[in-house]
Coordinates of C-alpha atoms in Angstrom, one line a residue:
M14 CA -48.4 33.1 -83.4
R15 CA -47.3 34.7 -86.6
L16 CA -44.4 33.3 -88.6
D17 CA -42.1 36.0 -90.1
P18 CA -41.6 34.9 -93.8
L19 CA -38.4 35.2 -95.7
R20 CA -38.1 38.6 -97.1
I21 CA -37.4 38.2 -100.8
P22 CA -38.0 41.0 -103.3
E23 CA -40.8 40.0 -105.7
D24 CA -38.9 41.0 -108.8
A25 CA -36.0 38.6 -107.8
W26 CA -38.3 35.6 -108.6
S27 CA -38.4 36.4 -112.3
H28 CA -34.6 35.7 -112.7
G29 CA -34.1 33.0 -115.4
E30 CA -31.9 30.8 -113.3
V31 CA -34.4 30.9 -110.5
L32 CA -37.3 30.0 -112.7
T33 CA -35.3 27.1 -114.2
A34 CA -34.6 25.7 -110.7
L35 CA -38.3 26.1 -109.8
A36 CA -39.4 24.3 -113.0
A37 CA -37.1 21.4 -112.1
R38 CA -38.3 21.6 -108.5
D39 CA -34.7 21.9 -107.5
I40 CA -35.4 23.0 -103.9
G41 CA -31.8 22.6 -102.9
G42 CA -30.8 25.1 -105.6
L43 CA -33.7 27.4 -104.4
F44 CA -32.5 27.3 -100.8
R45 CA -28.9 28.0 -101.9
W46 CA -30.1 31.0 -103.9
I47 CA -32.1 32.3 -100.9
T48 CA -29.0 32.0 -98.7
S49 CA -26.9 33.9 -101.2
L50 CA -29.6 36.6 -101.7
T51 CA -30.7 37.1 -98.1
G52 CA -27.9 35.6 -95.9
A53 CA -30.5 33.4 -94.2
S54 CA -29.1 30.4 -92.4
Q55 CA -30.4 26.9 -92.8
G56 CA -32.2 27.2 -89.4
R57 CA -33.8 30.5 -90.5
I58 CA -35.0 28.9 -93.8
G59 CA -36.3 25.9 -91.9
A60 CA -38.2 28.1 -89.4
A61 CA -39.8 30.0 -92.3
V62 CA -41.0 26.9 -94.3
G63 CA -41.7 24.6 -91.4
L64 CA -38.9 22.0 -91.8
E65 CA -36.3 20.8 -89.4
Q66 CA -32.9 22.4 -90.0
G67 CA -31.3 19.0 -90.6
Y68 CA -33.7 18.3 -93.3
V69 CA -33.1 21.6 -95.0
S70 CA -29.4 20.7 -94.9
R71 CA -30.0 17.4 -96.7
I72 CA -32.2 19.2 -99.3
M73 CA -29.4 21.7 -100.0
A74 CA -27.1 18.7 -100.4
G75 CA -29.3 17.1 -103.0
R76 CA -32.3 15.5 -101.3
K77 CA -35.3 15.7 -103.6
V78 CA -38.7 17.0 -102.5
T79 CA -41.7 15.6 -104.2
S80 CA -44.6 16.1 -101.7
I81 CA -47.0 18.7 -102.9
D82 CA -47.9 19.6 -99.3
V83 CA -44.2 20.4 -98.5
L84 CA -43.8 22.3 -101.8
E85 CA -46.8 24.4 -100.8
R86 CA -45.3 25.1 -97.4
I87 CA -42.1 26.2 -99.0
A88 CA -43.9 28.4 -101.5
D89 CA -46.0 30.0 -98.7
G90 CA -43.0 30.4 -96.4
C91 CA -41.0 32.1 -99.1
R92 CA -44.0 34.2 -100.2
M93 CA -43.6 33.2 -103.8
P94 CA -45.6 35.2 -106.3
D95 CA -47.9 33.4 -108.7
Q96 CA -45.3 33.3 -111.5
A97 CA -42.9 31.4 -109.3
R98 CA -45.6 29.1 -107.9
T99 CA -46.8 28.3 -111.4
A100 CA -43.2 27.5 -112.6
M101 CA -43.0 24.9 -109.8
G102 CA -46.3 23.4 -110.9
L103 CA -48.4 24.7 -108.0
A104 CA -51.7 26.6 -108.2
P105 CA -51.4 30.3 -107.9
R106 CA -52.5 31.9 -104.6
Q107 CA -55.7 33.2 -106.3
T108 CA -56.8 31.9 -109.6
T109 CA -59.5 34.5 -110.3
P110 CA -59.5 38.2 -109.4
P111 CA -62.0 38.9 -106.7
T112 CA -64.6 41.7 -107.1
G113 CA -66.9 43.6 -104.9
P114 CA -66.7 44.1 -101.1
D115 CA -65.3 40.6 -100.4
R116 CA -62.1 41.0 -102.5
R117 CA -58.9 39.8 -100.9
T118 CA -55.3 40.6 -101.4
P119 CA -53.1 37.8 -102.8
S120 CA -51.5 37.3 -99.3
E121 CA -54.8 36.6 -97.6
P122 CA -56.1 33.0 -97.2
V123 CA -58.8 31.6 -99.5
H124 CA -61.1 29.2 -97.7
R125 CA -60.7 25.6 -98.8
T126 CA -63.5 23.3 -99.7
W127 CA -64.1 20.1 -97.8
Q128 CA -63.1 18.2 -100.9
E129 CA -59.7 19.9 -100.8
D130 CA -59.4 19.0 -97.1
V131 CA -60.1 15.4 -97.9
R132 CA -57.4 15.3 -100.6
S133 CA -54.9 16.8 -98.2
A134 CA -55.8 14.3 -95.5
A135 CA -55.6 11.4 -97.9
E136 CA -52.1 12.5 -98.9
L137 CA -51.0 12.8 -95.3
W138 CA -52.4 9.4 -94.4
R139 CA -50.8 7.8 -97.4
G140 CA -47.4 9.4 -96.7
D141 CA -47.5 8.5 -93.0
V142 CA -48.3 4.8 -93.8
N143 CA -45.4 4.7 -96.3
R144 CA -43.2 6.4 -93.6
R145 CA -42.1 9.2 -95.9
E146 CA -39.1 10.8 -94.4
V147 CA -40.3 14.3 -95.3
L148 CA -43.3 14.0 -92.9
R149 CA -40.9 13.3 -90.0
Q150 CA -38.9 16.3 -90.8
V151 CA -41.8 18.7 -90.6
A152 CA -41.3 20.8 -87.5
F153 CA -44.0 22.0 -85.0
S154 CA -44.6 25.7 -85.4
S155 CA -46.9 27.8 -83.1
A156 CA -47.7 29.8 -86.3
G157 CA -49.0 26.6 -87.9
Y158 CA -52.1 26.8 -85.7
T159 CA -52.9 30.4 -86.5
L160 CA -54.6 29.9 -89.9
P161 CA -56.6 26.7 -88.8
A162 CA -58.0 28.5 -85.8
L163 CA -58.8 31.6 -87.9
R164 CA -60.5 29.4 -90.5
W165 CA -62.6 27.8 -87.7
F166 CA -64.1 31.2 -86.8
T167 CA -64.2 33.0 -90.1
A168 CA -64.9 30.4 -92.8
P169 CA -68.4 30.6 -94.3
D170 CA -71.1 28.1 -93.4
P171 CA -70.1 24.6 -94.5
A172 CA -71.1 23.6 -98.1
P173 CA -73.2 20.5 -98.4
V174 CA -71.1 17.3 -97.9
T175 CA -72.6 15.3 -100.7
Q176 CA -71.0 13.0 -103.2
S177 CA -72.2 10.6 -106.0
G178 CA -69.4 8.0 -105.8
R179 CA -69.5 4.4 -106.7
N180 CA -70.2 2.8 -103.3
T181 CA -73.1 3.7 -101.0
V182 CA -72.0 4.9 -97.5
G183 CA -74.5 4.6 -94.7
Q184 CA -74.8 4.6 -90.9
P185 CA -73.2 1.1 -90.5
E186 CA -69.9 2.3 -92.1
I187 CA -69.9 5.4 -89.8
D188 CA -70.7 3.3 -86.7
T189 CA -67.7 1.0 -87.7
I190 CA -65.3 4.0 -87.7
R191 CA -66.6 5.2 -84.3
A192 CA -66.3 1.7 -82.8
M193 CA -62.7 1.4 -84.1
T194 CA -61.9 4.8 -82.7
A195 CA -63.3 3.9 -79.3
T196 CA -61.2 0.7 -79.3
Y197 CA -58.0 2.5 -80.3
R198 CA -58.6 5.2 -77.8
Q199 CA -58.8 2.6 -75.0
L200 CA -55.5 1.1 -76.2
D201 CA -54.0 4.6 -76.3
N202 CA -54.9 5.2 -72.7
Q203 CA -53.6 1.7 -71.6
Y204 CA -50.4 1.5 -73.6
G205 CA -49.5 4.9 -74.9
G206 CA -49.6 6.6 -78.3
G207 CA -46.9 4.5 -79.8
H208 CA -48.7 1.2 -79.3
A209 CA -51.4 1.4 -82.0
R210 CA -50.5 4.5 -84.0
D211 CA -49.5 2.5 -87.1
T212 CA -52.8 0.6 -87.0
V213 CA -54.7 3.9 -86.7
I214 CA -53.1 5.5 -89.7
R215 CA -53.5 2.3 -91.8
C216 CA -57.2 2.4 -90.8
L217 CA -57.4 6.0 -92.0
H218 CA -55.6 5.3 -95.2
Q219 CA -57.2 1.9 -96.1
E220 CA -60.7 2.2 -94.6
V221 CA -61.6 5.8 -94.3
T222 CA -60.1 7.3 -97.4
P223 CA -62.1 5.2 -99.8
L224 CA -65.3 6.1 -98.0
L225 CA -64.6 9.8 -98.3
T226 CA -63.3 9.8 -101.9
D227 CA -65.3 7.1 -103.6
G228 CA -68.5 7.0 -101.5
R229 CA -72.0 8.0 -102.3
Y230 CA -73.8 9.9 -99.6
D231 CA -76.2 12.7 -98.9
N232 CA -75.4 15.8 -96.8
G233 CA -76.6 14.3 -93.4
T234 CA -74.6 11.1 -94.0
G235 CA -71.6 13.1 -95.3
Q236 CA -71.4 15.3 -92.3
R237 CA -71.6 12.3 -89.9
L238 CA -68.9 10.6 -92.0
L239 CA -66.6 13.6 -91.8
S240 CA -67.2 13.9 -88.1
A241 CA -66.3 10.3 -87.5
A242 CA -63.2 10.7 -89.7
A243 CA -62.2 13.8 -87.7
E244 CA -62.5 12.0 -84.4
L245 CA -60.2 9.2 -85.6
A246 CA -57.7 11.7 -87.2
Q247 CA -57.7 13.6 -83.9
L248 CA -56.8 10.4 -82.1
A249 CA -53.9 9.8 -84.6
G250 CA -52.7 13.4 -83.9
W251 CA -52.9 12.8 -80.1
Q252 CA -50.9 9.6 -80.5
A253 CA -48.2 11.4 -82.6
Y254 CA -48.1 14.1 -79.9
D255 CA -47.6 11.4 -77.2
T256 CA -44.7 9.9 -79.2
A257 CA -43.0 13.3 -79.7
E258 CA -43.8 13.5 -83.4
H259 CA -45.0 17.0 -83.0
G260 CA -45.0 18.3 -86.6
I261 CA -47.0 15.3 -87.7
A262 CA -49.4 15.7 -84.7
Q263 CA -50.0 19.3 -85.7
R264 CA -50.9 18.3 -89.2
Y265 CA -53.4 15.6 -88.0
L266 CA -55.0 18.0 -85.5
T267 CA -55.3 20.7 -88.1
L268 CA -57.0 18.5 -90.7
A269 CA -59.3 17.1 -88.0
L270 CA -60.4 20.6 -87.1
D271 CA -61.1 21.4 -90.8
F272 CA -63.2 18.2 -91.0
A273 CA -65.1 19.1 -87.8
H274 CA -65.9 22.5 -89.4
A275 CA -67.2 20.9 -92.6
A276 CA -69.3 18.5 -90.5
G277 CA -70.7 21.4 -88.5
D278 CA -69.6 19.6 -85.3
D279 CA -68.8 22.4 -82.7
G280 CA -68.4 20.0 -79.9
L281 CA -65.6 18.0 -81.6
G282 CA -64.1 21.3 -82.8
A283 CA -63.8 22.5 -79.2
E284 CA -62.2 19.2 -78.2
I285 CA -59.6 19.5 -81.1
L286 CA -58.8 23.1 -80.2
A287 CA -58.3 22.1 -76.6
A288 CA -55.9 19.3 -77.8
M289 CA -54.0 21.9 -79.9
S290 CA -53.7 24.1 -76.8
H291 CA -52.5 21.1 -74.7
Q292 CA -49.7 20.4 -77.2
A293 CA -48.7 24.1 -77.6
T294 CA -48.5 24.6 -73.8
Y295 CA -46.5 21.4 -73.3
L296 CA -44.0 22.6 -75.9
G297 CA -43.6 25.9 -74.2
H298 CA -45.7 28.0 -76.6
T299 CA -47.8 29.5 -73.8
T300 CA -49.3 32.4 -75.7
T301 CA -50.4 30.1 -78.5
G302 CA -51.7 27.6 -75.9
L303 CA -53.7 30.4 -74.2
D304 CA -55.2 31.6 -77.5
L305 CA -56.2 28.1 -78.5
A306 CA -57.7 27.4 -75.1
R307 CA -59.9 30.5 -75.3
A308 CA -60.9 29.6 -78.8
A309 CA -61.9 26.2 -77.5
G310 CA -63.9 27.8 -74.7
Q311 CA -65.8 30.1 -77.1
T312 CA -66.6 27.0 -79.3
A313 CA -67.6 24.9 -76.3
R314 CA -70.1 27.6 -75.2
R315 CA -71.5 27.7 -78.7
A316 CA -71.9 23.9 -78.7
G317 CA -73.6 24.1 -75.3
V318 CA -71.5 21.4 -73.7
P319 CA -70.4 22.5 -70.2
V320 CA -67.8 19.7 -69.8
L321 CA -66.0 21.0 -72.9
T322 CA -66.2 24.5 -71.4
A323 CA -64.6 23.1 -68.2
E324 CA -61.9 21.5 -70.3
A325 CA -61.2 24.7 -72.1
H326 CA -60.9 26.6 -68.8
V327 CA -58.3 24.2 -67.4
M328 CA -56.3 24.4 -70.6
E329 CA -56.4 28.2 -70.3
A330 CA -55.4 27.9 -66.6
H331 CA -52.4 25.6 -67.4
A332 CA -51.1 28.1 -70.0
L333 CA -51.5 30.9 -67.5
A334 CA -49.7 29.0 -64.9
R335 CA -46.8 28.3 -67.2
A336 CA -46.8 32.1 -67.9
N337 CA -46.7 32.6 -64.1
D338 CA -50.0 34.5 -64.0
E339 CA -51.3 33.2 -60.7
R340 CA -54.3 35.4 -60.4
A341 CA -55.7 34.7 -63.9
C342 CA -54.9 31.0 -63.5
A343 CA -56.9 30.8 -60.3
A344 CA -59.8 32.5 -62.0
A345 CA -59.8 30.1 -64.9
L346 CA -59.6 27.1 -62.5
H347 CA -62.6 28.5 -60.6
Q348 CA -64.6 28.8 -63.9
A349 CA -63.6 25.2 -64.7
E350 CA -65.1 23.9 -61.5
Q351 CA -68.3 25.9 -62.0
A352 CA -68.7 24.6 -65.5
L353 CA -68.2 21.0 -64.5
D354 CA -70.7 21.4 -61.7
R355 CA -73.3 22.4 -64.3
A356 CA -72.6 19.5 -66.6
D357 CA -75.1 16.8 -67.4
R358 CA -72.8 13.8 -68.0
S359 CA -75.5 11.6 -69.3
T360 CA -75.8 13.5 -72.6
E361 CA -72.1 14.1 -73.5
P362 CA -70.2 12.4 -76.4
Q363 CA -68.5 9.1 -75.5
W364 CA -65.1 10.6 -76.3
L365 CA -65.4 13.0 -73.4
S366 CA -65.8 10.3 -70.7
Y367 CA -62.1 10.7 -69.7
F368 CA -62.7 14.2 -68.3
D369 CA -63.7 13.5 -64.7
E370 CA -62.9 14.7 -61.2
A371 CA -59.5 12.9 -61.3
Y372 CA -58.5 14.5 -64.6
L373 CA -59.6 17.9 -63.3
S374 CA -57.6 17.4 -60.1
A375 CA -54.5 16.4 -62.2
K376 CA -54.8 19.6 -64.2
F377 CA -55.2 21.6 -61.0
G378 CA -52.1 19.9 -59.6
H379 CA -50.0 20.7 -62.7
C380 CA -51.1 24.4 -62.5
F381 CA -50.1 24.7 -58.8
H382 CA -46.9 22.8 -59.5
A383 CA -46.0 25.2 -62.3
L384 CA -46.7 28.2 -60.0
G385 CA -44.6 26.7 -57.1
C386 CA -47.6 26.3 -54.8
N387 CA -46.5 22.9 -53.5
T388 CA -49.1 22.4 -50.7
H389 CA -52.0 22.8 -53.2
A390 CA -50.2 20.9 -55.9
E391 CA -49.7 17.9 -53.5
R392 CA -53.3 17.9 -52.4
F393 CA -54.6 17.8 -56.0
A394 CA -52.0 15.3 -57.2
V395 CA -53.1 12.9 -54.4
R396 CA -56.7 13.4 -55.4
S397 CA -55.9 12.8 -59.1
L398 CA -54.9 9.2 -58.2
R399 CA -58.5 8.3 -57.3
M400 CA -59.0 7.4 -60.9
D401 CA -60.1 4.6 -63.2
N402 CA -57.3 2.1 -63.4
R403 CA -57.9 1.7 -67.2
Y404 CA -56.1 5.0 -67.7
V405 CA -52.6 3.5 -67.2
R406 CA -50.8 6.4 -68.9
G407 CA -52.8 8.9 -67.0
R408 CA -51.9 7.2 -63.7
A409 CA -48.2 7.2 -64.7
F410 CA -48.4 10.9 -65.4
N411 CA -50.2 11.7 -62.1
L412 CA -47.7 9.6 -60.1
A413 CA -44.8 11.5 -61.8
L414 CA -46.5 14.8 -60.9
L415 CA -46.8 13.8 -57.2
A416 CA -43.2 12.6 -57.2
S417 CA -42.1 15.9 -58.7
V418 CA -44.0 17.9 -56.1
H419 CA -42.3 15.9 -53.4
A420 CA -38.9 16.6 -55.0
Q421 CA -39.8 20.3 -55.1
Q422 CA -40.7 20.2 -51.5
G423 CA -37.3 18.9 -50.6
E424 CA -38.5 15.3 -49.8
P425 CA -36.3 13.1 -52.1
D426 CA -37.2 9.9 -50.3
R427 CA -40.9 10.3 -50.9
A428 CA -40.2 11.5 -54.4
C429 CA -38.2 8.3 -55.2
A430 CA -40.9 6.0 -53.7
V431 CA -43.7 7.5 -55.7
G432 CA -41.4 7.9 -58.8
A433 CA -40.7 4.1 -58.6
E434 CA -44.4 3.5 -59.1
A435 CA -44.5 5.8 -62.1
L436 CA -41.5 4.0 -63.5
T437 CA -43.1 0.6 -63.2
L438 CA -46.1 1.8 -65.2
T439 CA -44.0 3.7 -67.8
T440 CA -42.2 0.5 -68.7
Q441 CA -45.6 -0.8 -69.9
L442 CA -46.1 2.3 -72.1
R443 CA -44.9 3.6 -75.5
S444 CA -45.2 7.2 -74.5
A445 CA -42.5 9.9 -74.9
R446 CA -44.4 12.1 -72.5
A447 CA -44.3 9.6 -69.7
V448 CA -40.5 9.2 -70.3
R449 CA -40.0 13.0 -70.3
Y450 CA -41.8 13.4 -66.9
L451 CA -39.5 10.8 -65.4
R452 CA -36.4 12.4 -66.9
D453 CA -37.6 15.8 -65.5
L454 CA -37.9 14.1 -62.1
Q455 CA -34.4 12.7 -62.5
T456 CA -33.1 16.2 -63.1
Q457 CA -35.0 17.6 -60.1
L458 CA -33.4 14.9 -57.9
A459 CA -29.9 15.6 -59.1
P460 CA -29.0 17.9 -56.1
H461 CA -29.7 14.9 -53.8
R462 CA -27.8 12.3 -55.9
R463 CA -25.6 11.3 -53.0
L464 CA -28.5 9.9 -51.0
P465 CA -28.8 6.1 -51.4
A466 CA -32.5 6.2 -52.3
V467 CA -31.9 8.8 -55.0
R468 CA -28.8 7.0 -56.4
H469 CA -30.8 3.7 -56.6
F470 CA -33.9 5.3 -58.2
T471 CA -32.1 7.4 -60.8
G472 CA -29.9 4.3 -61.7
R473 CA -33.1 2.3 -62.2
I474 CA -34.4 5.0 -64.6
D475 CA -31.3 4.9 -66.7
A476 CA -31.2 1.1 -66.7
T477 CA -34.9 0.7 -67.5
L478 CA -35.5 3.5 -70.0
G479 CA -32.0 3.5 -71.6
R480 CA -32.2 5.8 -74.6
R481 CA -36.0 6.0 -74.7
R482 CA -37.3 9.5 -75.2

């Protein structure tokens, strides 16, 4: 999960022309200097600093970078010494020299305060509402989940979440955030992540930010406020993931995890770590997905919520299946069943209600499908369809899974019949994941393209989805 930074000699940063470029925040000039010094390609620079290669190219051609968060990413990815960071107007890595047994080297992370997390979140939400291009050019990086997960386990006990702002914040304001989150989550399940994402980020920017930054609250209220904000931010991240905005999703989930830590909410922290694992495994970063799933499991056990433990085990199983470790996957699935059997569903948080027998069956089906165990995959995919019809996106996913299993079994006619049901539901959704599953099915059916049923169905996919991703 570790990102290899650009290797630039520390004494190279003191060159006069470099410091002049940094003082002017001429990032294009900086990148050109790095290329001439190290021979790094635009893609290599982008991977180091967490930006898409195309955006690096535009920066080198003259695009200005003003976001402090992106400048911090660049400084960290380049391992800038304090002199270079200060020249660019950024805080040094460590403002005071540590003493005693807790001293750190300059390359080690210093734990952030909850106030710093709030400022970072407010900047993200504001930039997202204003559709700043730079946000959409931030690439997903498996290494980007390393430090947040490490902070979750190693950060000191949360400081009191108190503030003496202008406006009193109480339980009614917190209840309003939670009610809005529940409503937006229902819309997300029915219509996909793209349906209400803009509304959710506006809510975070316009409604939640003032409460966090200008509110007056004691520690108990402050922790509940941060927990409610984390829940809504996690939903925003999940929506971005569903619409294939993976870099933005990663930032939302990371900040949501930091909020959950400051709020002392282990249950929500486990859920966010599981969401991170889900995204990483979906994108093919199976080692990262596995690490995050196990972190979610450890946190869920600490929280004492068996349903969360079951969820962590199925995320672990899915990563293991994608890594083709059949024995370990089977063990994790067995542990998930055992944990769910122990669960008292009457005391769990409302946001966990989606995790039921149908959801568990779908995850079992995905695992067996990834392992090529088609008979087991079909049985669980069929069982997953005994589900609450309010989860329209989930039903589209599960139908696509069953159709894919049929295609893998060499039954193209059955695959097309079930796939047609998935296509009908997907037309109602704004979900890149739903589209991807159908495109994957289309690819699986390609060897049978001369069959009339396959030709008709794949033609319908092209006609209906067009260029949708």
